[in-house]
Amino acid sequence: MAQRSTGLASFTGNANPYGGGDPYADYRTADFPFTQYANLAARELGAGVIAANDEFFAQRENLLISEAAHFDPEDFGHKGKVMDGWETRRRRGVSATQPWPTPEDHDWALVRLGAPGVIRGIVVDTAHFRGNMPQAVSIEATHWRGALAPTPEELQGDDVKWTTIVPRTAVGGHAANGFEVDAEQRFTHLRVNQHPDGGIARLRVYGEVLPDPEWLAALGSFDVVALENGGSVQDASNRFYSPPTNTINPGRSRKMDDGWETARRRDNGNDWIRYQLVTESEIRAVEIDTAYLKGNSAGWASLSVKTGEEGEWTEFLPRTRLQPDTNHRFVLDTPAVGTHVRIDIYPDGGFSRLRLFGSLTEAGAAALTARHQELGG
């Protein structure tokens, strides 16, 4: 069963050969409408490339590296040019009279999403693959329902249903090729196909995390705003130095740009982030961590909660002094109940992580279970 996917700002044909200087000088990209969503294929969430039929020139794992692809024109190894991406060998036909690959010939890689969810868009980045990118790509997705993580062999079994979310589409070299996905289903794995062969530098899979309600129920109390549990950033006042989504990433921050930092304010306003919780939740404890933000952490912070998009904001943590490079913990006297939380920082600066510990309300658990079932969970 195929779902509609729209190629956005696609760049067909080869890029010019590298002419020296900045390798990104002629890189082609666009503003895609889905990049505000989380990258479900982020290694930080536990994503992985679990198999590929060929990775002769460059390893499949490079697809999910968070940093932009690197290019060193002088870097050659025993197999040829060292490329920062996934690159397969050149396909050949079956004989001297048929030296060309058939239209059906292609290479593939299996990707486990770090967080299952609904995919809104995909970027197939062919940075630095100028004459050696695939002619076309297609992407399929599936929802694995087993209790254990599947092996590559199990995923390729005849009983696994794959849905085409990106039909076979021509792509350009040295470009970010974006595809909008319209498939209201929960997916756990992808099969990325390149036709007939070639190289892809990076893969980004943008969407909404949809956690397993049974897992959250078993946990009982957990971080209700964490990205891996289905929380998300709706909006923020400023994204100058680093994205606000960092504040709900897994684990502790390990460097300054692994948190959220705003530009310096020169007025009497303040900066803020607005979050959507996994569903309606009861918050009982809070962590605000300013790790690695030493001369630029927020001076003060407050937290407010509301239920529904039209609800009224109610402050549940009053404006409180923050210390640089410190994890601050607050136990609430009265639980805060709602679906959305806003943190206001004063006057500017940043913090690295926000943790909101609690549990789902009865209504929230029922809503999450219904959506999970509706989307094929």
PDB file of C-alpha atoms in Angstrom, residues 37-322:
ATOM      1  CA  TYR A  37       9.324  18.103  14.279  1.00  0.00           C
ATOM      2  CA  ALA A  38      11.751  15.814  16.103  1.00  0.00           C
ATOM      3  CA  ASN A  39      14.232  13.696  14.143  1.00  0.00           C
ATOM      4  CA  LEU A  40      12.926  10.193  14.863  1.00  0.00           C
ATOM      5  CA  ALA A  41      16.123   8.733  13.370  1.00  0.00           C
ATOM      6  CA  ALA A  42      18.451  10.524  15.795  1.00  0.00           C
ATOM      7  CA  ARG A  43      21.170   8.417  17.372  1.00  0.00           C
ATOM      8  CA  GLU A  44      20.499  10.299  20.609  1.00  0.00           C
ATOM      9  CA  LEU A  45      17.083   8.615  20.691  1.00  0.00           C
ATOM     10  CA  GLY A  46      18.558   5.178  19.995  1.00  0.00           C
ATOM     11  CA  ALA A  47      18.128   4.955  16.211  1.00  0.00           C
ATOM     12  CA  GLY A  48      20.398   2.679  14.210  1.00  0.00           C
ATOM     13  CA  VAL A  49      21.089   1.379  10.707  1.00  0.00           C
ATOM     14  CA  ILE A  50      20.799  -2.322  11.442  1.00  0.00           C
ATOM     15  CA  ALA A  51      21.624  -3.758   8.004  1.00  0.00           C
ATOM     16  CA  ALA A  52      22.497  -2.932   4.401  1.00  0.00           C
ATOM     17  CA  ASN A  53      23.024  -5.107   1.365  1.00  0.00           C
ATOM     18  CA  ASP A  54      26.242  -3.264   0.428  1.00  0.00           C
ATOM     19  CA  GLU A  55      28.511  -0.668   2.055  1.00  0.00           C
ATOM     20  CA  PHE A  56      31.666  -1.159   0.037  1.00  0.00           C
ATOM     21  CA  PHE A  57      32.873   2.447  -0.051  1.00  0.00           C
ATOM     22  CA  ALA A  58      31.317   3.964   3.080  1.00  0.00           C
ATOM     23  CA  GLN A  59      29.585   2.578   6.139  1.00  0.00           C
ATOM     24  CA  ARG A  60      25.825   2.599   6.566  1.00  0.00           C
ATOM     25  CA  GLU A  61      26.079   3.975  10.130  1.00  0.00           C
ATOM     26  CA  ASN A  62      27.213   7.346   8.737  1.00  0.00           C
ATOM     27  CA  LEU A  63      23.623   8.010   7.642  1.00  0.00           C
ATOM     28  CA  LEU A  64      22.524   8.940  11.173  1.00  0.00           C
ATOM     29  CA  ILE A  65      25.476  11.044  12.366  1.00  0.00           C
ATOM     30  CA  SER A  66      24.032  14.241  13.819  1.00  0.00           C
ATOM     31  CA  GLU A  67      26.687  16.576  12.412  1.00  0.00           C
ATOM     32  CA  ALA A  68      26.696  17.697   8.790  1.00  0.00           C
ATOM     33  CA  ALA A  69      28.705  15.506   6.429  1.00  0.00           C
ATOM     34  CA  HIS A  70      32.433  16.271   6.230  1.00  0.00           C
ATOM     35  CA  PHE A  71      34.452  16.341   3.010  1.00  0.00           C
ATOM     36  CA  ASP A  72      38.230  16.077   2.667  1.00  0.00           C
ATOM     37  CA  PRO A  73      39.274  16.125  -1.005  1.00  0.00           C
ATOM     38  CA  GLU A  74      42.664  14.575  -0.165  1.00  0.00           C
ATOM     39  CA  ASP A  75      41.328  11.635   1.885  1.00  0.00           C
ATOM     40  CA  PHE A  76      41.663   8.367  -0.056  1.00  0.00           C
ATOM     41  CA  GLY A  77      41.832   4.810   1.283  1.00  0.00           C
ATOM     42  CA  HIS A  78      42.462   1.351  -0.145  1.00  0.00           C
ATOM     43  CA  LYS A  79      38.965   1.230  -1.645  1.00  0.00           C
ATOM     44  CA  GLY A  80      38.988   4.740  -3.065  1.00  0.00           C
ATOM     45  CA  LYS A  81      37.703   8.136  -1.971  1.00  0.00           C
ATOM     46  CA  VAL A  82      36.710   8.200   1.693  1.00  0.00           C
ATOM     47  CA  MET A  83      33.168   9.568   1.916  1.00  0.00           C
ATOM     48  CA  ASP A  84      31.187  10.591   4.985  1.00  0.00           C
ATOM     49  CA  GLY A  85      27.967   8.760   4.194  1.00  0.00           C
ATOM     50  CA  TRP A  86      26.656   5.391   3.018  1.00  0.00           C
ATOM     51  CA  GLU A  87      28.071   4.457  -0.381  1.00  0.00           C
ATOM     52  CA  THR A  88      27.735   1.214  -2.326  1.00  0.00           C
ATOM     53  CA  ARG A  89      29.784  -0.100  -5.230  1.00  0.00           C
ATOM     54  CA  ARG A  90      28.765   0.446  -8.853  1.00  0.00           C
ATOM     55  CA  ARG A  91      26.231  -2.112 -10.028  1.00  0.00           C
ATOM     56  CA  ARG A  92      26.850  -4.078 -13.197  1.00  0.00           C
ATOM     57  CA  GLY A  93      24.692  -6.128 -15.540  1.00  0.00           C
ATOM     58  CA  VAL A  94      24.794  -9.851 -16.095  1.00  0.00           C
ATOM     59  CA  SER A  95      26.955 -10.020 -19.236  1.00  0.00           C
ATOM     60  CA  ALA A  96      28.981  -8.135 -21.807  1.00  0.00           C
ATOM     61  CA  THR A  97      25.878  -7.793 -23.940  1.00  0.00           C
ATOM     62  CA  GLN A  98      23.835  -6.607 -20.920  1.00  0.00           C
ATOM     63  CA  PRO A  99      26.359  -4.568 -18.866  1.00  0.00           C
ATOM     64  CA  TRP A 100      23.754  -2.276 -17.306  1.00  0.00           C
ATOM     65  CA  PRO A 101      21.768  -2.900 -14.121  1.00  0.00           C
ATOM     66  CA  THR A 102      18.071  -3.601 -14.603  1.00  0.00           C
ATOM     67  CA  PRO A 103      15.384  -1.080 -13.535  1.00  0.00           C
ATOM     68  CA  GLU A 104      14.642  -3.312 -10.534  1.00  0.00           C
ATOM     69  CA  ASP A 105      18.240  -3.428  -9.255  1.00  0.00           C
ATOM     70  CA  HIS A 106      18.790  -1.331  -6.120  1.00  0.00           C
ATOM     71  CA  ASP A 107      20.645  -1.159  -2.817  1.00  0.00           C
ATOM     72  CA  TRP A 108      18.918  -0.939   0.549  1.00  0.00           C
ATOM     73  CA  ALA A 109      19.481  -0.174   4.213  1.00  0.00           C
ATOM     74  CA  LEU A 110      17.240  -1.003   7.192  1.00  0.00           C
ATOM     75  CA  VAL A 111      16.827   1.780   9.758  1.00  0.00           C
ATOM     76  CA  ARG A 112      15.404   1.367  13.259  1.00  0.00           C
ATOM     77  CA  LEU A 113      13.798   4.597  14.424  1.00  0.00           C
ATOM     78  CA  GLY A 114      14.978   5.797  17.812  1.00  0.00           C
ATOM     79  CA  ALA A 115      11.408   6.624  18.788  1.00  0.00           C
ATOM     80  CA  PRO A 116       8.381   5.142  17.003  1.00  0.00           C
ATOM     81  CA  GLY A 117       6.020   7.747  15.662  1.00  0.00           C
ATOM     82  CA  VAL A 118       4.126   9.413  12.835  1.00  0.00           C
ATOM     83  CA  ILE A 119       6.464  10.596  10.069  1.00  0.00           C
ATOM     84  CA  ARG A 120       5.808  14.070   8.637  1.00  0.00           C
ATOM     85  CA  GLY A 121       8.807  14.472   6.344  1.00  0.00           C
ATOM     86  CA  ILE A 122      12.146  13.007   5.289  1.00  0.00           C
ATOM     87  CA  VAL A 123      15.379  14.569   4.072  1.00  0.00           C
ATOM     88  CA  VAL A 124      17.719  12.443   1.963  1.00  0.00           C
ATOM     89  CA  ASP A 125      20.934  14.457   2.019  1.00  0.00           C
ATOM     90  CA  THR A 126      23.469  13.756  -0.735  1.00  0.00           C
ATOM     91  CA  ALA A 127      26.044  16.315   0.459  1.00  0.00           C
ATOM     92  CA  HIS A 128      29.381  15.834  -1.355  1.00  0.00           C
ATOM     93  CA  PHE A 129      27.962  13.033  -3.510  1.00  0.00           C
ATOM     94  CA  ARG A 130      28.127  14.989  -6.746  1.00  0.00           C
ATOM     95  CA  GLY A 131      28.461  12.355  -9.467  1.00  0.00           C
ATOM     96  CA  ASN A 132      28.033   9.281  -7.304  1.00  0.00           C
ATOM     97  CA  MET A 133      24.626   9.824  -5.722  1.00  0.00           C
ATOM     98  CA  PRO A 134      21.757   7.457  -6.565  1.00  0.00           C
ATOM     99  CA  GLN A 135      19.634   8.221  -9.587  1.00  0.00           C
ATOM    100  CA  ALA A 136      16.522   7.871  -7.421  1.00  0.00           C
ATOM    101  CA  VAL A 137      15.421   6.859  -3.938  1.00  0.00           C
ATOM    102  CA  SER A 138      12.362   5.230  -2.429  1.00  0.00           C
ATOM    103  CA  ILE A 139      11.514   4.643   1.219  1.00  0.00           C
ATOM    104  CA  GLU A 140       9.225   2.110   2.873  1.00  0.00           C
ATOM    105  CA  ALA A 141       8.091   1.951   6.494  1.00  0.00           C
ATOM    106  CA  THR A 142       6.664  -0.676   8.810  1.00  0.00           C
ATOM    107  CA  HIS A 143       5.339  -1.012  12.346  1.00  0.00           C
ATOM    108  CA  TRP A 144       6.889  -3.947  14.211  1.00  0.00           C
ATOM    109  CA  ARG A 145       4.472  -5.307  16.794  1.00  0.00           C
ATOM    110  CA  GLY A 146       6.677  -7.917  18.426  1.00  0.00           C
ATOM    111  CA  ALA A 147       7.746  -7.596  22.065  1.00  0.00           C
ATOM    112  CA  LEU A 148      11.422  -7.901  21.129  1.00  0.00           C
ATOM    113  CA  ALA A 149      13.407  -5.809  18.656  1.00  0.00           C
ATOM    114  CA  PRO A 150      13.408  -7.625  15.296  1.00  0.00           C
ATOM    115  CA  THR A 151      16.487  -8.967  13.572  1.00  0.00           C
ATOM    116  CA  PRO A 152      17.214  -7.845  10.003  1.00  0.00           C
ATOM    117  CA  GLU A 153      16.108 -11.292   8.812  1.00  0.00           C
ATOM    118  CA  GLU A 154      12.769 -10.989  10.623  1.00  0.00           C
ATOM    119  CA  LEU A 155      12.136  -7.550   9.139  1.00  0.00           C
ATOM    120  CA  GLN A 156      12.615  -8.958   5.654  1.00  0.00           C
ATOM    121  CA  GLY A 157      10.213 -11.825   6.207  1.00  0.00           C
ATOM    122  CA  ASP A 158       7.307 -12.359   3.843  1.00  0.00           C
ATOM    123  CA  ASP A 159       4.789 -11.634   6.611  1.00  0.00           C
ATOM    124  CA  VAL A 160       6.033  -8.063   7.240  1.00  0.00           C
ATOM    125  CA  LYS A 161       3.868  -5.368   5.688  1.00  0.00           C
ATOM    126  CA  TRP A 162       5.810  -2.440   4.233  1.00  0.00           C
ATOM    127  CA  THR A 163       4.137   0.857   3.290  1.00  0.00           C
ATOM    128  CA  THR A 164       5.751   3.049   0.624  1.00  0.00           C
ATOM    129  CA  ILE A 165       6.004   6.537   2.112  1.00  0.00           C
ATOM    130  CA  VAL A 166       8.399   7.955  -0.517  1.00  0.00           C
ATOM    131  CA  PRO A 167       7.791   6.529  -4.005  1.00  0.00           C
ATOM    132  CA  ARG A 168      10.709   6.119  -6.355  1.00  0.00           C
ATOM    133  CA  THR A 169      11.807   9.706  -7.024  1.00  0.00           C
ATOM    134  CA  ALA A 170      14.820  11.221  -8.779  1.00  0.00           C
ATOM    135  CA  VAL A 171      17.244  13.046  -6.475  1.00  0.00           C
ATOM    136  CA  GLY A 172      20.025  15.523  -7.000  1.00  0.00           C
ATOM    137  CA  GLY A 173      23.646  15.302  -5.973  1.00  0.00           C
ATOM    138  CA  HIS A 174      25.154  17.522  -3.255  1.00  0.00           C
ATOM    139  CA  ALA A 175      21.685  18.574  -2.114  1.00  0.00           C
ATOM    140  CA  ALA A 176      19.106  18.168   0.631  1.00  0.00           C
ATOM    141  CA  ASN A 177      16.250  16.311  -1.059  1.00  0.00           C
ATOM    142  CA  GLY A 178      13.070  16.786   0.977  1.00  0.00           C
ATOM    143  CA  PHE A 179       9.907  14.694   0.919  1.00  0.00           C
ATOM    144  CA  GLU A 180       6.685  15.508   2.731  1.00  0.00           C
ATOM    145  CA  VAL A 181       4.979  12.350   4.034  1.00  0.00           C
ATOM    146  CA  ASP A 182       1.216  11.942   4.403  1.00  0.00           C
ATOM    147  CA  ALA A 183       0.734   8.650   6.249  1.00  0.00           C
ATOM    148  CA  GLU A 184      -1.230   8.720   9.509  1.00  0.00           C
ATOM    149  CA  GLN A 185       0.371   5.571  10.898  1.00  0.00           C
ATOM    150  CA  ARG A 186       2.817   4.685  13.653  1.00  0.00           C
ATOM    151  CA  PHE A 187       6.098   3.340  12.242  1.00  0.00           C
ATOM    152  CA  THR A 188       9.124   1.737  13.899  1.00  0.00           C
ATOM    153  CA  HIS A 189      11.452   0.869  10.971  1.00  0.00           C
ATOM    154  CA  LEU A 190      12.366   2.131   7.493  1.00  0.00           C
ATOM    155  CA  ARG A 191      13.788   0.502   4.399  1.00  0.00           C
ATOM    156  CA  VAL A 192      15.783   3.080   2.423  1.00  0.00           C
ATOM    157  CA  ASN A 193      16.326   2.125  -1.223  1.00  0.00           C
ATOM    158  CA  GLN A 194      18.716   3.771  -3.644  1.00  0.00           C
ATOM    159  CA  HIS A 195      18.261   3.054  -7.347  1.00  0.00           C
ATOM    160  CA  PRO A 196      20.402   1.536  -8.685  1.00  0.00           C
ATOM    161  CA  ASP A 197      23.385   2.326  -6.426  1.00  0.00           C
ATOM    162  CA  GLY A 198      25.439   5.257  -5.127  1.00  0.00           C
ATOM    163  CA  GLY A 199      25.787   7.251  -1.938  1.00  0.00           C
ATOM    164  CA  ILE A 200      23.688   9.134   0.595  1.00  0.00           C
ATOM    165  CA  ALA A 201      25.364  11.323   3.212  1.00  0.00           C
ATOM    166  CA  ARG A 202      22.636  11.740   5.843  1.00  0.00           C
ATOM    167  CA  LEU A 203      19.074  10.666   6.551  1.00  0.00           C
ATOM    168  CA  ARG A 204      16.683  12.754   8.660  1.00  0.00           C
ATOM    169  CA  VAL A 205      13.208  11.473   9.569  1.00  0.00           C
ATOM    170  CA  TYR A 206      11.002  14.198  11.037  1.00  0.00           C
ATOM    171  CA  GLY A 207       7.820  13.375  12.902  1.00  0.00           C
ATOM    172  CA  GLU A 208       5.843  13.075  16.119  1.00  0.00           C
ATOM    173  CA  VAL A 209       6.876  10.551  18.761  1.00  0.00           C
ATOM    174  CA  LEU A 210       4.048   8.189  19.680  1.00  0.00           C
ATOM    175  CA  PRO A 211       5.062   6.107  22.730  1.00  0.00           C
ATOM    176  CA  ASP A 212       3.632   2.741  23.773  1.00  0.00           C
ATOM    177  CA  PRO A 213       0.903   3.345  26.394  1.00  0.00           C
ATOM    178  CA  GLU A 214       1.594  -0.026  28.035  1.00  0.00           C
ATOM    179  CA  TRP A 215       5.236   0.922  28.554  1.00  0.00           C
ATOM    180  CA  LEU A 216       4.373   4.263  30.121  1.00  0.00           C
ATOM    181  CA  ALA A 217       1.761   2.610  32.341  1.00  0.00           C
ATOM    182  CA  ALA A 218       4.355   0.113  33.536  1.00  0.00           C
ATOM    183  CA  LEU A 219       6.780   2.942  34.364  1.00  0.00           C
ATOM    184  CA  GLY A 220       4.133   4.721  36.429  1.00  0.00           C
ATOM    185  CA  SER A 221       6.087   7.912  37.106  1.00  0.00           C
ATOM    186  CA  PHE A 222       8.301   9.299  34.333  1.00  0.00           C
ATOM    187  CA  ASP A 223       9.345  12.487  32.517  1.00  0.00           C
ATOM    188  CA  VAL A 224       6.120  13.607  30.806  1.00  0.00           C
ATOM    189  CA  VAL A 225       7.840  16.200  28.567  1.00  0.00           C
ATOM    190  CA  ALA A 226      10.765  14.034  27.401  1.00  0.00           C
ATOM    191  CA  LEU A 227      11.072  13.687  23.634  1.00  0.00           C
ATOM    192  CA  GLU A 228      11.405   9.908  23.880  1.00  0.00           C
ATOM    193  CA  ASN A 229       8.141   9.732  25.869  1.00  0.00           C
ATOM    194  CA  GLY A 230       6.158  11.820  23.385  1.00  0.00           C
ATOM    195  CA  GLY A 231       6.752  15.384  24.577  1.00  0.00           C
ATOM    196  CA  SER A 232       7.517  18.120  22.061  1.00  0.00           C
ATOM    197  CA  VAL A 233       8.408  21.792  21.652  1.00  0.00           C
ATOM    198  CA  GLN A 234       5.577  23.847  20.184  1.00  0.00           C
ATOM    199  CA  ASP A 235       7.344  27.197  19.951  1.00  0.00           C
ATOM    200  CA  ALA A 236      10.106  29.322  21.446  1.00  0.00           C
ATOM    201  CA  SER A 237      10.925  33.015  21.608  1.00  0.00           C
ATOM    202  CA  ASN A 238      14.457  32.630  20.262  1.00  0.00           C
ATOM    203  CA  ARG A 239      16.554  29.914  18.581  1.00  0.00           C
ATOM    204  CA  PHE A 240      19.669  31.926  17.848  1.00  0.00           C
ATOM    205  CA  TYR A 241      22.436  29.671  19.181  1.00  0.00           C
ATOM    206  CA  SER A 242      20.773  26.270  19.606  1.00  0.00           C
ATOM    207  CA  PRO A 243      17.356  24.639  19.181  1.00  0.00           C
ATOM    208  CA  PRO A 244      14.898  24.447  22.102  1.00  0.00           C
ATOM    209  CA  THR A 245      14.257  20.757  21.365  1.00  0.00           C
ATOM    210  CA  ASN A 246      17.658  20.056  22.940  1.00  0.00           C
ATOM    211  CA  THR A 247      16.090  20.708  26.348  1.00  0.00           C
ATOM    212  CA  ILE A 248      13.985  17.518  26.170  1.00  0.00           C
ATOM    213  CA  ASN A 249      16.597  15.242  24.572  1.00  0.00           C
ATOM    214  CA  PRO A 250      17.637  12.063  26.396  1.00  0.00           C
ATOM    215  CA  GLY A 251      20.470  12.154  28.913  1.00  0.00           C
ATOM    216  CA  ARG A 252      22.470  14.987  30.381  1.00  0.00           C
ATOM    217  CA  SER A 253      23.967  17.742  28.272  1.00  0.00           C
ATOM    218  CA  ARG A 254      27.640  17.161  27.457  1.00  0.00           C
ATOM    219  CA  LYS A 255      28.608  20.579  26.078  1.00  0.00           C
ATOM    220  CA  MET A 256      27.254  24.100  25.850  1.00  0.00           C
ATOM    221  CA  ASP A 257      25.524  23.803  22.476  1.00  0.00           C
ATOM    222  CA  ASP A 258      23.737  20.647  23.617  1.00  0.00           C
ATOM    223  CA  GLY A 259      21.225  22.869  25.442  1.00  0.00           C
ATOM    224  CA  TRP A 260      19.206  25.968  24.513  1.00  0.00           C
ATOM    225  CA  GLU A 261      20.842  29.398  24.384  1.00  0.00           C
ATOM    226  CA  THR A 262      19.250  32.617  23.145  1.00  0.00           C
ATOM    227  CA  ALA A 263      20.729  35.782  21.725  1.00  0.00           C
ATOM    228  CA  ARG A 264      21.457  38.595  24.205  1.00  0.00           C
ATOM    229  CA  ARG A 265      18.413  40.745  24.889  1.00  0.00           C
ATOM    230  CA  ARG A 266      18.687  44.528  24.836  1.00  0.00           C
ATOM    231  CA  ASP A 267      15.148  45.205  26.054  1.00  0.00           C
ATOM    232  CA  ASN A 268      13.033  44.468  29.140  1.00  0.00           C
ATOM    233  CA  GLY A 269      11.414  41.316  27.755  1.00  0.00           C
ATOM    234  CA  ASN A 270      12.159  37.680  28.489  1.00  0.00           C
ATOM    235  CA  ASP A 271      12.622  34.431  26.567  1.00  0.00           C
ATOM    236  CA  TRP A 272      10.439  31.314  26.752  1.00  0.00           C
ATOM    237  CA  ILE A 273       9.715  27.829  25.411  1.00  0.00           C
ATOM    238  CA  ARG A 274       6.242  26.312  25.093  1.00  0.00           C
ATOM    239  CA  TYR A 275       5.961  22.505  25.330  1.00  0.00           C
ATOM    240  CA  GLN A 276       3.242  19.966  24.646  1.00  0.00           C
ATOM    241  CA  LEU A 277       3.275  17.046  27.097  1.00  0.00           C
ATOM    242  CA  VAL A 278       2.790  13.451  25.944  1.00  0.00           C
ATOM    243  CA  THR A 279      -0.878  13.832  26.990  1.00  0.00           C
ATOM    244  CA  GLU A 280      -2.699  15.246  30.003  1.00  0.00           C
ATOM    245  CA  SER A 281      -0.395  14.627  32.955  1.00  0.00           C
ATOM    246  CA  GLU A 282       0.063  15.272  36.665  1.00  0.00           C
ATOM    247  CA  ILE A 283       3.473  16.857  37.364  1.00  0.00           C
ATOM    248  CA  ARG A 284       4.928  16.345  40.835  1.00  0.00           C
ATOM    249  CA  ALA A 285       8.620  17.221  40.496  1.00  0.00           C
ATOM    250  CA  VAL A 286      10.791  19.398  38.232  1.00  0.00           C
ATOM    251  CA  GLU A 287      14.441  19.573  37.164  1.00  0.00           C
ATOM    252  CA  ILE A 288      15.930  22.615  35.425  1.00  0.00           C
ATOM    253  CA  ASP A 289      19.537  21.931  34.468  1.00  0.00           C
ATOM    254  CA  THR A 290      21.942  24.685  33.365  1.00  0.00           C
ATOM    255  CA  ALA A 291      24.877  22.306  32.737  1.00  0.00           C
ATOM    256  CA  TYR A 292      27.743  23.861  30.718  1.00  0.00           C
ATOM    257  CA  LEU A 293      25.999  27.250  30.629  1.00  0.00           C
ATOM    258  CA  LYS A 294      28.344  29.147  32.927  1.00  0.00           C
ATOM    259  CA  GLY A 295      28.445  32.800  31.913  1.00  0.00           C
ATOM    260  CA  ASN A 296      25.262  32.637  29.880  1.00  0.00           C
ATOM    261  CA  SER A 297      22.715  30.660  31.907  1.00  0.00           C
ATOM    262  CA  ALA A 298      19.282  32.138  32.564  1.00  0.00           C
ATOM    263  CA  GLY A 299      19.143  34.255  35.701  1.00  0.00           C
ATOM    264  CA  TRP A 300      15.654  33.190  36.792  1.00  0.00           C
ATOM    265  CA  ALA A 301      12.944  30.828  35.574  1.00  0.00           C
ATOM    266  CA  SER A 302       9.241  30.193  36.142  1.00  0.00           C
ATOM    267  CA  LEU A 303       6.880  27.440  34.947  1.00  0.00           C
ATOM    268  CA  SER A 304       3.217  27.591  33.957  1.00  0.00           C
ATOM    269  CA  VAL A 305       0.715  24.910  32.905  1.00  0.00           C
ATOM    270  CA  LYS A 306      -2.557  24.822  30.946  1.00  0.00           C
ATOM    271  CA  THR A 307      -4.988  22.222  29.598  1.00  0.00           C
ATOM    272  CA  GLY A 308      -5.783  22.343  25.887  1.00  0.00           C
ATOM    273  CA  GLU A 309      -4.755  24.936  23.340  1.00  0.00           C
ATOM    274  CA  GLU A 310      -7.400  27.374  24.578  1.00  0.00           C
ATOM    275  CA  GLY A 311      -6.711  26.890  28.288  1.00  0.00           C
ATOM    276  CA  GLU A 312      -5.467  29.601  30.634  1.00  0.00           C
ATOM    277  CA  TRP A 313      -1.876  29.564  31.879  1.00  0.00           C
ATOM    278  CA  THR A 314      -1.451  28.942  35.616  1.00  0.00           C
ATOM    279  CA  GLU A 315       1.940  29.426  37.251  1.00  0.00           C
ATOM    280  CA  PHE A 316       3.073  26.437  39.339  1.00  0.00           C
ATOM    281  CA  LEU A 317       6.737  27.319  39.877  1.00  0.00           C
ATOM    282  CA  PRO A 318       7.199  31.021  40.668  1.00  0.00           C
ATOM    283  CA  ARG A 319      10.153  32.988  39.321  1.00  0.00           C
ATOM    284  CA  THR A 320      13.168  31.307  40.919  1.00  0.00           C
ATOM    285  CA  ARG A 321      16.871  32.136  40.876  1.00  0.00           C
ATOM    286  CA  LEU A 322      19.056  29.760  38.812  1.00  0.00           C
TER     287      LEU A 322
END
